[in-house]
Amino acid sequence: MPFATALTRQLGIKIPVVQGGMQWVGYAELASAVSNAGGLGILTALTQPSPADLRKEIQRCKTMTPHPFGVNLTLLPALVPPDYHGYAQAIIDEGIRIVETAGNSPGPVIRQLKAAGCTVLHKCTTVRHARSAVALGVDFLSIDGFECAGHVGESDVTNFILLSRARQSLTVPFIASGGFADGQGLAAALALGAEGINMGTRFMCTIEAPIHHNVKVAIVEAQETDTELVLRRWRNTSRLFANKVAKEAVKAERESVSGKFEDVAPFVSGKRGREVFVNGDVDHGVWTAGQVIGLIHDIPSCQELVERIEREAEETLDKASSLIVGRGSRPQGKQPPPGEVGKNMNNPGAEMWGIGKTKI
């Protein structure tokens, strides 16, 4: 049964599942398959060498699905930055109206997209950054817990806490990202206040993902402990699959006397990481993966995966609802104001069980 959340209604999708942007993975093959399955597929702009090439990839994806899909545009620090405004204009000119943004100083690009009528989903790893994005006018926030692949931020807050903080603090709808692979996770995210989930690593391990089969097998065989955090020393922390090269990078970072990035640069080469997805040698270079690898045990089609998530989420929510008995039997007497505790009850507005805030 299709879901009805703020995400599905605004984006015109059936299942509140987004395939997040992934460098060297987010091509038309994967994005179209996710959209055809009822979720939201996303192309990754910077997999294309130029805005003109992105236009071609968008046009190719349109021939592969009649359903909505989006484009990810991630802004990262660089000595010679890409033409971000050119990529954004290519997205606009091709009629794409759903954009996932991420990275540093996104304000000018977000304003450009919003002026063209785009729905913007912005990825954040902290509530503080999320509030800044709200001020820029984004439509949805994608809240990235510490479990996620790639850039995890520097706060180390996992989703069970981060999503609840988002629910308490934010004024725009949000989706949950990091650690999601199944319908139970979707149900949990909805219960915590999210309007859907974002999955990256789980979609890497599907038939349509345009990466070598050996990478998918490595994910299936991995445990949740098989990731490494690199570049912590330079506050640019990334979560990578714990292969030989990632472990060497961690060792070099830890033992570096100079503290210079150059000591680890050869190990974290993006060029070598891209080649992993082509040649299938999973130890050739570093590649991102989230702790969710411990929950991935097969390589389904996107259609099979999304249908399974929908079914599992519905069953989980039905089961949770069945645990509530005696609906309407709660006493309807006068409730104390928030922050105070009644004589014979606990008030959820209090700071601690049975203790008013003034007593702490």
mmCIF file of N, CA and C in Angstrom, residues 1 12 20-21 76 86 120 138 143 166 178 180-181 188 210 227 233 238 240 243 257-258 277 282 320:
data_model
loop_
_atom_site.group_PDB
_atom_site.id
_atom_site.type_symbol
_atom_site.label_atom_id
_atom_site.label_comp_id
_atom_site.label_asym_id
_atom_site.label_seq_id
_atom_site.Cartn_x
_atom_site.Cartn_y
_atom_site.Cartn_z
ATOM 1 N N MET A 1 0.852 -1.188 0.000
ATOM 2 C CA MET A 1 0.000 0.000 0.000
ATOM 3 C C MET A 1 0.890 1.242 0.000
ATOM 4 N N GLY A 12 5.690 13.410 -5.313
ATOM 5 C CA GLY A 12 4.927 12.595 -6.250
ATOM 6 C C GLY A 12 5.433 11.169 -6.370
ATOM 7 N N GLY A 20 20.055 8.240 -2.140
ATOM 8 C CA GLY A 20 20.900 9.415 -2.018
ATOM 9 C C GLY A 20 21.961 9.491 -3.095
ATOM 10 N N GLY A 21 22.479 10.691 -3.296
ATOM 11 C CA GLY A 21 23.554 10.874 -4.257
ATOM 12 C C GLY A 21 24.822 10.151 -3.825
ATOM 13 N N LEU A 76 31.906 20.846 -2.289
ATOM 14 C CA LEU A 76 33.041 20.469 -1.458
ATOM 15 C C LEU A 76 34.192 21.458 -1.662
ATOM 16 N N GLY A 86 26.892 26.408 -12.877
ATOM 17 C CA GLY A 86 26.632 25.810 -14.184
ATOM 18 C C GLY A 86 25.895 24.494 -14.073
ATOM 19 N N VAL A 120 14.081 21.535 -2.659
ATOM 20 C CA VAL A 120 15.459 21.277 -2.237
ATOM 21 C C VAL A 120 15.469 20.440 -0.966
ATOM 22 N N VAL A 138 15.229 25.827 2.428
ATOM 23 C CA VAL A 138 15.109 24.460 1.908
ATOM 24 C C VAL A 138 13.737 23.885 2.275
ATOM 25 N N ILE A 143 18.632 14.300 7.440
ATOM 26 C CA ILE A 143 19.424 14.280 8.662
ATOM 27 C C ILE A 143 20.319 13.044 8.654
ATOM 28 N N ALA A 166 16.020 16.489 15.850
ATOM 29 C CA ALA A 166 15.433 17.145 14.686
ATOM 30 C C ALA A 166 13.931 17.336 14.877
ATOM 31 N N GLY A 178 21.317 7.368 6.925
ATOM 32 C CA GLY A 178 22.406 6.729 7.655
ATOM 33 C C GLY A 178 21.917 5.565 8.489
ATOM 34 N N PHE A 180 20.024 2.850 7.235
ATOM 35 C CA PHE A 180 18.730 2.309 6.814
ATOM 36 C C PHE A 180 18.895 1.327 5.658
ATOM 37 N N ALA A 181 18.203 0.184 5.801
ATOM 38 C CA ALA A 181 18.316 -0.860 4.784
ATOM 39 C C ALA A 181 17.037 -1.647 4.588
ATOM 40 N N ALA A 188 10.735 2.739 11.874
ATOM 41 C CA ALA A 188 11.358 3.412 13.013
ATOM 42 C C ALA A 188 11.565 4.893 12.730
ATOM 43 N N PRO A 210 25.496 0.548 -10.921
ATOM 44 C CA PRO A 210 26.498 0.398 -11.983
ATOM 45 C C PRO A 210 27.925 0.310 -11.448
ATOM 46 N N THR A 227 34.025 -0.878 8.862
ATOM 47 C CA THR A 227 34.265 0.440 8.280
ATOM 48 C C THR A 227 35.386 1.114 9.055
ATOM 49 N N ARG A 233 41.833 13.707 11.831
ATOM 50 C CA ARG A 233 42.847 14.661 12.288
ATOM 51 C C ARG A 233 42.636 16.044 11.673
ATOM 52 N N SER A 238 35.608 10.917 7.151
ATOM 53 C CA SER A 238 34.823 10.113 6.217
ATOM 54 C C SER A 238 34.795 8.665 6.680
ATOM 55 N N LEU A 240 34.676 4.924 5.553
ATOM 56 C CA LEU A 240 35.042 4.132 4.388
ATOM 57 C C LEU A 240 34.922 2.642 4.688
ATOM 58 N N ASN A 243 38.849 -1.716 3.961
ATOM 59 C CA ASN A 243 39.718 -2.572 3.161
ATOM 60 C C ASN A 243 41.180 -2.283 3.501
ATOM 61 N N VAL A 257 54.007 12.347 11.733
ATOM 62 C CA VAL A 257 54.709 13.268 12.616
ATOM 63 C C VAL A 257 54.447 14.709 12.191
ATOM 64 N N SER A 258 54.389 14.935 10.902
ATOM 65 C CA SER A 258 54.209 16.293 10.391
ATOM 66 C C SER A 258 52.773 16.786 10.557
ATOM 67 N N PHE A 277 35.289 0.489 -8.521
ATOM 68 C CA PHE A 277 33.956 0.194 -9.027
ATOM 69 C C PHE A 277 33.991 -0.351 -10.454
ATOM 70 N N VAL A 282 38.549 -4.810 -4.691
ATOM 71 C CA VAL A 282 37.999 -4.018 -3.585
ATOM 72 C C VAL A 282 39.081 -3.431 -2.689
ATOM 73 N N ALA A 320 3.188 -2.651 15.660
ATOM 74 C CA ALA A 320 3.345 -1.659 16.728
ATOM 75 C C ALA A 320 1.983 -1.125 17.174
#
